[in-house]
Coordinates of C-alpha atoms in Angstrom, one line a residue:
G10 CA 83.6 226.5 74.4
R11 CA 82.9 230.1 74.6
A12 CA 81.6 230.3 71.0
E13 CA 80.7 233.8 71.2
Q14 CA 84.1 234.7 72.2
Y15 CA 86.0 233.3 69.3
L16 CA 83.5 233.8 66.7
Y17 CA 83.1 237.7 67.6
P18 CA 86.1 239.1 65.7
F19 CA 84.9 237.2 62.5
Y20 CA 81.2 238.5 63.1
R21 CA 82.6 242.1 63.5
R22 CA 84.8 242.0 60.4
D23 CA 82.2 240.5 58.2
L24 CA 79.8 243.3 59.3
A25 CA 82.4 246.0 58.7
E26 CA 83.1 244.5 55.2
G27 CA 79.4 244.2 54.4
T28 CA 79.6 240.3 53.7
L29 CA 77.3 239.6 56.7
T30 CA 74.0 241.1 58.2
K31 CA 73.0 240.4 61.7
K32 CA 69.8 239.0 60.3
R33 CA 71.9 236.3 58.4
A34 CA 74.2 235.9 61.1
Q35 CA 71.4 235.0 63.5
E36 CA 70.0 232.3 60.9
L37 CA 73.7 230.9 60.7
I38 CA 73.6 230.5 64.6
D39 CA 70.3 229.1 64.6
T40 CA 71.3 226.4 62.3
F41 CA 74.4 225.8 63.9
L42 CA 72.4 225.2 67.3
L43 CA 70.2 222.8 65.6
R44 CA 73.1 220.3 64.5
F45 CA 73.8 219.3 68.2
S46 CA 70.3 217.5 68.4
R47 CA 71.4 215.1 65.4
Y48 CA 72.8 212.5 67.7
R49 CA 71.8 210.5 70.8
A50 CA 73.7 208.8 73.0
F51 CA 71.6 206.6 75.6
A52 CA 72.3 202.9 76.8
S53 CA 69.5 200.7 77.0
A54 CA 69.7 198.3 79.5
E55 CA 66.2 196.0 79.5
P56 CA 62.9 196.0 77.9
S57 CA 61.7 198.5 80.8
G58 CA 63.9 201.4 80.1
Y59 CA 67.2 202.8 79.8
L60 CA 70.1 202.6 82.5
A61 CA 69.5 204.8 85.5
E62 CA 71.6 207.4 83.8
A63 CA 69.3 207.7 81.1
L64 CA 71.5 209.8 78.9
W65 CA 70.0 211.7 76.1
G66 CA 72.5 213.6 73.6
N67 CA 76.2 213.7 73.8
T68 CA 76.2 216.7 76.2
H69 CA 77.8 219.1 73.8
H70 CA 78.5 222.1 75.5
I71 CA 78.3 225.9 74.5
D72 CA 78.8 228.7 77.0
V73 CA 78.1 232.5 76.5
G74 CA 79.0 235.4 78.8
G75 CA 81.5 235.6 81.4
Y76 CA 84.7 237.5 81.8
K77 CA 87.2 238.6 79.3
P78 CA 90.9 237.7 80.3
D79 CA 91.8 241.2 81.5
G80 CA 88.6 241.0 84.1
S81 CA 86.1 243.0 82.0
D82 CA 82.8 241.8 81.0
G83 CA 82.9 239.2 77.8
T84 CA 79.1 239.8 77.1
N85 CA 78.7 240.9 73.4
D86 CA 76.2 241.0 70.5
L87 CA 76.8 237.3 69.8
S88 CA 76.1 236.3 73.4
Y89 CA 72.4 237.7 72.9
M90 CA 72.0 236.1 69.5
F91 CA 73.1 232.6 71.0
V92 CA 70.6 233.0 73.5
E93 CA 68.1 234.1 71.0
G94 CA 69.0 230.9 68.7
M95 CA 68.3 228.8 71.7
M96 CA 64.9 230.3 71.9
H97 CA 64.2 229.5 68.2
S98 CA 65.7 226.0 68.4
R99 CA 64.3 224.8 71.8
M100 CA 66.1 221.7 71.2
H101 CA 67.9 219.5 74.2
E102 CA 71.0 220.4 72.9
P103 CA 73.5 221.9 72.9
N104 CA 74.3 221.9 76.8
F105 CA 73.8 225.7 77.0
G106 CA 75.3 227.7 79.7
V107 CA 75.3 231.4 80.5
L108 CA 78.2 232.6 82.5
V109 CA 77.2 234.8 85.0
H110 CA 79.3 237.1 87.3
S111 CA 79.6 240.3 89.4
K112 CA 79.7 242.4 86.3
T113 CA 77.1 240.7 84.0
P114 CA 74.7 243.3 82.5
E115 CA 71.3 243.4 83.9
S116 CA 69.9 243.4 80.0
F117 CA 71.4 240.0 79.7
L118 CA 70.3 238.4 82.8
I119 CA 67.0 239.5 81.5
K120 CA 67.4 237.6 78.0
A121 CA 68.7 234.5 79.6
G122 CA 65.4 234.6 82.0
Q123 CA 63.2 234.7 78.7
L124 CA 64.9 231.8 77.6
V125 CA 64.2 229.9 81.1
A126 CA 60.6 231.1 80.6
L127 CA 60.1 229.0 77.7
G128 CA 60.4 225.8 80.1
S129 CA 63.0 224.0 77.7
G130 CA 65.3 223.4 80.5
Q131 CA 67.9 225.7 79.1
P132 CA 70.0 227.6 79.9
M133 CA 72.1 226.5 82.8
F134 CA 73.5 229.4 84.7
L135 CA 77.2 229.0 85.8
N136 CA 78.9 231.2 88.3
H137 CA 82.0 232.5 86.3
D138 CA 83.5 233.9 89.7
A139 CA 83.2 230.6 91.3
I140 CA 84.6 228.8 88.4
V141 CA 87.7 231.2 88.4
T142 CA 88.2 230.6 91.9
S143 CA 88.0 227.0 91.5
M144 CA 90.3 227.1 88.4
L145 CA 93.0 228.8 90.6
S146 CA 92.6 226.8 93.4
R147 CA 93.2 223.6 91.3
G148 CA 96.4 225.2 90.2
D149 CA 97.5 224.7 94.0
L150 CA 97.5 221.0 93.5
G151 CA 100.7 221.4 91.2
G152 CA 101.4 220.8 87.5
S153 CA 101.4 223.6 85.1
P154 CA 100.8 227.0 86.4
M155 CA 97.2 228.5 86.3
T156 CA 97.2 231.9 85.7
L157 CA 94.7 234.6 86.7
E158 CA 94.3 235.4 82.9
L159 CA 93.6 231.5 81.7
A160 CA 91.4 231.0 84.8
R161 CA 89.2 233.9 83.3
T162 CA 88.8 231.8 79.9
A163 CA 87.3 228.9 81.6
S164 CA 83.8 227.4 80.8
A165 CA 82.3 224.3 81.2
F166 CA 82.2 220.9 79.1
G167 CA 79.8 217.9 79.6
C168 CA 77.2 218.7 82.2
N169 CA 79.0 221.6 83.6
E170 CA 82.5 220.7 84.8
P171 CA 85.0 223.7 84.3
T172 CA 87.9 223.6 82.1
V173 CA 90.2 225.5 80.2
P174 CA 89.3 224.9 76.5
G175 CA 92.2 223.2 74.3
M176 CA 94.3 223.1 77.4
D177 CA 92.8 220.5 79.5
S178 CA 93.2 216.8 78.7
G179 CA 89.5 216.3 79.2
Y180 CA 88.9 213.6 81.7
A181 CA 85.7 213.9 83.1
V182 CA 83.4 211.6 84.9
C183 CA 85.2 208.4 85.9
I184 CA 83.2 206.4 88.8
S185 CA 81.7 207.8 92.0
A186 CA 83.3 207.2 95.2
P187 CA 80.2 206.1 97.1
A188 CA 80.2 208.2 100.3
I189 CA 76.8 207.1 101.2
Q190 CA 78.2 203.5 101.2
A191 CA 80.9 205.0 103.5
F192 CA 78.1 206.1 105.8
E193 CA 76.4 202.7 105.7
L194 CA 79.6 201.1 106.9
T195 CA 80.2 203.7 109.6
L196 CA 76.8 202.3 111.1
R197 CA 77.8 198.9 110.9
N198 CA 81.6 199.1 111.9
G199 CA 82.7 198.6 108.2
I200 CA 80.3 195.6 107.6
R201 CA 78.2 195.7 104.3
K202 CA 74.7 194.5 105.5
K203 CA 73.6 193.4 102.1
Y204 CA 76.5 190.7 102.1
N205 CA 77.2 190.4 105.8
R206 CA 80.9 190.9 104.8
Q207 CA 83.7 193.2 106.1
E208 CA 84.2 195.7 103.5
G209 CA 85.5 198.6 105.0
P210 CA 87.9 199.4 107.9
A211 CA 86.6 198.3 111.6
T212 CA 85.8 201.9 113.0
G213 CA 84.0 200.6 116.0
D214 CA 80.1 200.0 116.6
P215 CA 78.3 203.4 117.2
R216 CA 76.8 202.0 120.0
S217 CA 80.0 202.5 121.9
F218 CA 80.4 206.1 120.7
E219 CA 80.1 208.4 123.5
T220 CA 80.6 211.5 121.5
F221 CA 79.0 212.5 118.2
E222 CA 82.8 213.5 116.9
Q223 CA 83.8 209.9 117.2
F224 CA 81.0 208.8 115.1
R225 CA 82.2 211.5 112.4
D226 CA 85.4 210.4 112.8
A227 CA 84.7 206.9 111.8
F228 CA 82.8 208.2 108.5
T229 CA 86.0 210.3 107.7
Q230 CA 87.9 206.8 107.9
Q231 CA 85.4 205.2 105.9
V232 CA 85.2 207.8 103.3
A233 CA 89.1 207.9 103.3
F234 CA 89.1 204.0 102.3
I235 CA 86.6 204.1 99.6
V236 CA 88.3 207.0 97.9
E237 CA 91.5 205.5 97.9
K238 CA 89.8 202.3 96.5
T239 CA 88.3 204.0 93.8
S240 CA 91.6 206.0 92.8
I241 CA 93.5 202.5 92.8
A242 CA 90.8 201.1 90.4
Q243 CA 91.1 203.9 87.9
N244 CA 94.7 204.1 88.0
I245 CA 94.7 200.5 86.5
V246 CA 92.3 201.8 84.0
E247 CA 94.2 204.9 82.7
P248 CA 97.2 202.9 81.1
L249 CA 95.2 200.6 79.7
V250 CA 92.9 203.4 78.0
A251 CA 96.5 205.0 76.7
K252 CA 97.5 202.0 75.4
Y253 CA 94.3 200.8 73.5
E254 CA 92.4 203.7 72.8
P255 CA 94.4 206.9 72.6
T256 CA 92.9 209.8 70.8
V257 CA 95.6 211.0 68.5
Y258 CA 93.6 213.5 66.5
Q259 CA 91.8 215.2 69.5
S260 CA 95.4 215.3 71.4
A261 CA 97.0 217.3 68.4
L262 CA 94.4 219.9 69.3
I263 CA 95.2 220.4 72.9
D264 CA 98.1 222.6 73.9
D265 CA 101.5 220.7 74.6
C266 CA 100.7 217.3 73.5
I267 CA 102.6 217.7 70.1
E268 CA 105.3 219.4 72.0
K269 CA 105.6 216.6 74.5
G270 CA 105.0 214.3 71.6
I271 CA 102.5 212.0 73.7
C272 CA 98.8 212.0 73.6
R273 CA 96.5 213.4 76.0
E274 CA 95.9 209.9 77.6
E275 CA 99.5 209.7 78.5
G276 CA 99.7 213.3 80.3
G277 CA 100.4 215.3 77.0
A278 CA 97.9 218.1 77.9
R279 CA 99.0 221.4 79.8
F280 CA 96.4 220.5 82.5
N281 CA 95.9 216.9 83.5
F282 CA 93.1 217.2 86.5
G283 CA 91.2 214.5 87.0
P284 CA 89.3 212.1 86.4
F285 CA 86.7 213.5 88.3
T286 CA 84.9 211.6 91.1
S287 CA 81.4 212.3 91.8
L288 CA 79.8 212.9 95.3
I289 CA 76.0 211.5 95.3
G290 CA 73.7 212.0 98.3
S291 CA 75.6 214.5 100.6
A292 CA 72.5 215.9 101.7
D293 CA 71.0 212.7 102.7
I294 CA 74.4 212.1 104.7
G295 CA 74.4 215.3 106.0
D296 CA 70.8 214.9 107.2
S297 CA 71.4 211.6 108.7
L298 CA 74.2 213.3 110.7
S299 CA 71.9 215.9 112.0
A300 CA 69.3 213.5 112.9
V301 CA 71.8 211.6 115.0
K302 CA 73.6 214.7 116.4
K303 CA 70.3 216.0 117.9
L304 CA 68.3 213.0 118.8
V305 CA 71.2 210.6 120.0
Y306 CA 73.7 213.0 121.5
E307 CA 72.1 216.1 122.3
D308 CA 68.5 215.4 123.0
K309 CA 69.4 211.8 124.3
T310 CA 65.4 210.9 123.3
V311 CA 66.6 208.0 120.8
S312 CA 69.2 205.4 121.7
W313 CA 71.5 203.7 119.0
D314 CA 69.6 200.4 119.5
E315 CA 66.3 201.9 118.8
L316 CA 68.0 203.8 115.8
M317 CA 69.7 200.7 114.2
D318 CA 66.6 198.5 115.1
A319 CA 64.4 200.9 113.2
I320 CA 66.9 201.3 110.3
D321 CA 67.4 197.6 110.0
S322 CA 63.5 196.9 109.6
N323 CA 63.3 200.0 107.3
F324 CA 61.1 201.7 109.7
E325 CA 58.4 199.0 110.1
G326 CA 56.8 199.1 113.2
H327 CA 58.9 202.1 114.0
D328 CA 56.5 204.9 112.6
D329 CA 56.9 207.5 115.5
L330 CA 60.4 207.4 115.5
R331 CA 60.6 208.1 111.7
Q332 CA 58.4 211.2 112.5
K333 CA 61.0 212.2 115.0
L334 CA 63.8 211.8 112.4
L335 CA 61.9 213.4 109.5
N336 CA 61.0 216.4 111.9
V337 CA 64.8 217.3 112.5
P338 CA 65.8 220.3 110.3
K339 CA 67.2 219.6 107.1
F340 CA 69.5 221.0 104.6
G341 CA 68.2 223.4 102.3
N342 CA 66.0 225.6 104.5
D343 CA 68.8 228.1 105.7
D344 CA 69.2 226.4 108.7
D345 CA 72.5 226.4 110.5
S346 CA 72.5 223.5 112.2
A347 CA 71.3 221.4 109.5
D348 CA 73.5 223.0 106.5
E349 CA 76.7 222.5 108.8
Q350 CA 76.4 218.9 108.5
T351 CA 76.1 218.8 105.0
A352 CA 78.6 221.3 104.2
W353 CA 81.2 219.2 106.2
V354 CA 80.3 215.9 104.5
R355 CA 81.5 217.5 101.1
H356 CA 84.5 219.2 102.7
V357 CA 85.6 215.8 103.8
Y358 CA 84.8 214.2 100.6
A359 CA 86.8 216.8 99.0
Q360 CA 89.8 216.6 100.8
E361 CA 90.4 213.0 100.7
T362 CA 89.8 213.0 96.8
I363 CA 92.5 215.5 96.2
K364 CA 94.9 213.3 98.2
H365 CA 95.2 211.0 95.2
K366 CA 97.2 211.5 92.0
N367 CA 96.4 210.1 88.5
T368 CA 98.7 208.3 86.4
R369 CA 99.5 211.3 84.2
G370 CA 100.9 213.7 87.1
G371 CA 97.8 215.5 87.9
Y372 CA 95.4 215.0 90.9
R373 CA 91.7 213.7 91.1
I374 CA 89.1 216.2 91.4
P375 CA 86.1 216.0 93.4
F376 CA 82.6 217.2 91.9
E377 CA 79.0 216.6 92.7
I378 CA 77.1 215.9 89.3
P379 CA 75.4 212.9 90.0
L380 CA 73.3 212.7 86.4
A381 CA 70.5 210.3 87.3
G382 CA 72.7 208.3 89.1
Y383 CA 71.1 209.4 92.4
I384 CA 68.4 206.8 91.5
A385 CA 70.5 203.8 91.1
A386 CA 72.5 204.6 94.0
G387 CA 69.5 205.1 96.0
A388 CA 68.2 201.8 94.8
R389 CA 71.2 199.8 96.7
V390 CA 71.2 202.0 100.1
G391 CA 68.9 200.9 102.9
A392 CA 67.2 203.2 105.2
L393 CA 69.2 206.1 106.8
P394 CA 68.7 207.9 110.2
S395 CA 67.3 210.8 108.2
G396 CA 64.0 208.9 108.0
R397 CA 64.7 208.1 104.4
L398 CA 63.2 204.3 103.4
A399 CA 65.6 202.0 101.7
G400 CA 65.5 202.1 98.0
E401 CA 64.5 205.6 97.5
P402 CA 66.3 208.1 95.2
L403 CA 69.0 210.1 97.0
A404 CA 69.3 214.0 96.6
D405 CA 69.1 214.6 92.8
S406 CA 71.9 217.2 93.2
C407 CA 73.7 219.6 95.4
G408 CA 70.4 220.7 96.6
P409 CA 68.2 219.2 99.5
T410 CA 66.5 215.7 99.5
K411 CA 63.2 215.3 98.0
G412 CA 60.5 217.2 99.6
S413 CA 62.6 218.5 102.5
D414 CA 63.0 222.0 100.9
R415 CA 60.1 224.1 102.8
N416 CA 61.4 227.3 102.8
G417 CA 61.4 228.5 99.0
P418 CA 64.4 228.7 96.5
T419 CA 66.3 231.6 98.1
S420 CA 66.9 229.6 101.3
I421 CA 68.0 226.4 99.1
I422 CA 70.8 228.8 97.6
K423 CA 71.5 230.1 101.1
S424 CA 72.2 226.6 102.3
V425 CA 74.1 225.7 99.4
G426 CA 76.1 228.7 99.5
K427 CA 77.4 228.1 103.1
V428 CA 79.5 225.0 101.6
N429 CA 82.7 225.7 100.8
N430 CA 81.7 225.2 97.0
A431 CA 85.2 226.1 95.6
E432 CA 87.1 223.0 96.8
L433 CA 84.6 221.0 94.7
Y434 CA 86.8 221.6 91.8
G435 CA 84.8 219.7 89.1
G436 CA 81.6 221.5 89.8
Q437 CA 78.1 220.8 91.5
T438 CA 74.9 220.3 89.9
L439 CA 71.8 222.5 91.5
N440 CA 68.4 221.4 90.3
L441 CA 65.7 223.6 90.8
R442 CA 61.9 223.9 89.8
L443 CA 60.1 226.9 89.7
D444 CA 56.0 227.6 88.8
P445 CA 55.4 229.1 85.1
M446 CA 53.2 231.7 86.6
I447 CA 56.3 233.7 87.9
F448 CA 56.7 235.0 84.4
Q449 CA 53.2 235.9 83.7
D450 CA 54.2 239.8 83.7
Q451 CA 57.4 241.4 83.2
M452 CA 58.4 241.7 86.7
G453 CA 58.8 238.1 86.9
F454 CA 62.1 238.4 84.8
K455 CA 63.3 241.1 87.0
R456 CA 62.7 238.5 89.9
M457 CA 64.6 235.9 87.9
A458 CA 67.6 238.5 87.3
D459 CA 67.8 239.3 91.1
F460 CA 67.6 235.7 92.3
I461 CA 70.6 234.8 89.8
R462 CA 72.5 237.9 91.2
T463 CA 72.0 236.4 94.7
F464 CA 73.0 233.1 93.4
V465 CA 76.7 234.7 92.1
D466 CA 76.9 236.7 95.4
L467 CA 76.6 233.5 97.4
K468 CA 79.3 231.9 95.4
L469 CA 77.3 228.8 94.0
H470 CA 78.8 227.3 91.0
H471 CA 75.6 226.1 89.0
A472 CA 71.9 226.5 89.1
Q473 CA 69.4 224.8 86.5
I474 CA 65.9 225.5 86.4
N475 CA 62.8 223.4 85.0
I476 CA 59.7 226.0 84.5
V477 CA 57.0 223.4 84.2
S478 CA 54.2 222.4 86.4
S479 CA 53.4 219.0 87.9
E480 CA 49.9 218.8 86.3
I481 CA 51.7 219.1 82.9
L482 CA 54.3 216.6 83.8
K483 CA 51.7 214.1 84.8
A484 CA 49.6 214.8 82.0
A485 CA 52.6 214.1 79.7
Q486 CA 52.9 210.5 81.5
E487 CA 49.6 209.5 80.8
D488 CA 49.3 210.8 77.2
P489 CA 52.8 210.9 75.8
K490 CA 52.0 211.5 72.3
D491 CA 50.5 214.9 73.1
Y492 CA 54.0 215.9 74.6
R493 CA 56.5 215.0 72.4
D494 CA 58.1 218.4 72.4
L495 CA 58.3 218.5 76.1
V496 CA 62.1 219.0 77.2
V497 CA 62.9 218.9 80.7
R498 CA 66.3 219.4 82.5
V499 CA 67.1 216.0 84.2
A500 CA 70.7 216.6 85.8
G501 CA 73.7 217.8 83.8
Y502 CA 71.8 217.4 80.8
N503 CA 68.3 218.2 78.8
A504 CA 65.8 215.0 77.8
Q505 CA 62.6 214.7 76.0
F506 CA 60.4 214.1 79.0
V507 CA 58.2 211.4 77.4
E508 CA 61.3 209.4 76.2
L509 CA 62.8 209.1 80.1
P510 CA 62.1 206.0 82.0
G511 CA 59.2 206.1 84.2
Y512 CA 61.3 206.1 87.4
V513 CA 63.2 209.2 86.3
Q514 CA 60.2 211.2 85.3
D515 CA 59.0 210.5 88.7
T516 CA 61.8 212.2 90.3
V517 CA 61.5 215.2 88.1
I518 CA 57.9 215.5 89.2
A519 CA 59.0 214.9 92.8
R520 CA 60.9 218.2 92.8
T521 CA 59.4 220.8 94.9
E522 CA 57.6 223.5 92.5
H523 CA 58.7 227.0 94.0
S524 CA 57.9 230.5 93.3
L525 CA 59.9 233.7 93.6

């Protein structure tokens, strides 16, 4: 939760009574922050490396900054001291967030930029304005009322999922509803090519679609089908968790569980949102829709037969067509035509997800935090009309696909800002990589602060930044023993770079290195 908010009254009291000095308080904060990295939680799958998620740590989450319940700025002395503590420790945990909003002091943004410049993948930036809007929007779904004062106390847990600490059931990630699979089913009238069987509804052969809207309507039907099946599966699991693995002690610390006499797994918590179901590869779908719209329906320079033949052959012998597809404007470059399609995909997914209730009286929550699942998901997806080859990783966040961002980081956040981010109630991850040379002088910190101000104004939910050059990352791959302390931001979590599987390392290196 927001540690500096609940500790601040004790800090002020102890200073006033003379039982604590600021220097001693900083030392206590530093040692406290070190404790989180005592634990590792990752899953080994085979001798070649971890599972695709490649988790490192338990994603203990602490946020600083943000609003007070009355709408005033909550930044205090401890906010700065926690940032300073992260600068001292430089560990991969806790998962540390800075809550920024329209009233955040410039000095605090500069301080956060100094932590960014160290290249440890810390902190993430969370837009508290967007979180408040999202929490209030959740309240419209039903259940206990979400007041404005409560919404302003919200922070994040896990990766960067918004919550009201001590009142939410804490159900986070369950499974992804694979919208990218829905897109593949749309291409083949509901047939899954890998198994040559009907897995989705028969929505029609695209070759028969006379308009682009017919194709999008078919995709919407496939998304609705997959989201529904995901919800059914999760509703089978939830009662089993409540029966066999109730968290009685933790439930006692969550408001209303004691009053109701039931644990959080049965619906005892004040708020019962979730589980969160993640969208993965929305930019890949959006870019594919852009290509279909432009080349098949607008320019009429590519037929469905040509496109499907090229996709089925993974573009072998179709290099010219693939170049046409790759040259269609892509999401992440502040191009309205491209951004419109990705924004639409996220809207469809969000609206279909919130139609479904869980077994605790709440509703499913859409979000876009793929962890490193974009790698595993991509491995199961064939070639796409965007020009992407079969098996390649999907977009690693709510940002653009690999290598398609050509107009700098401001264009990226402008594109993401065109999405109705508030309706992805569980938040989003935005990965960015910046050139370390940005911080060679003090103006670099000012530019970073201005960039974050723009991020807030555009109403994005989240941004996390790696400040490390490709040369350093490649050197670490070649000689790991000399880079044991190199920490990078993978997705919603940090990890020691040399401990990650090679295929995850490659995706971090593949992120475009921008300047400001």
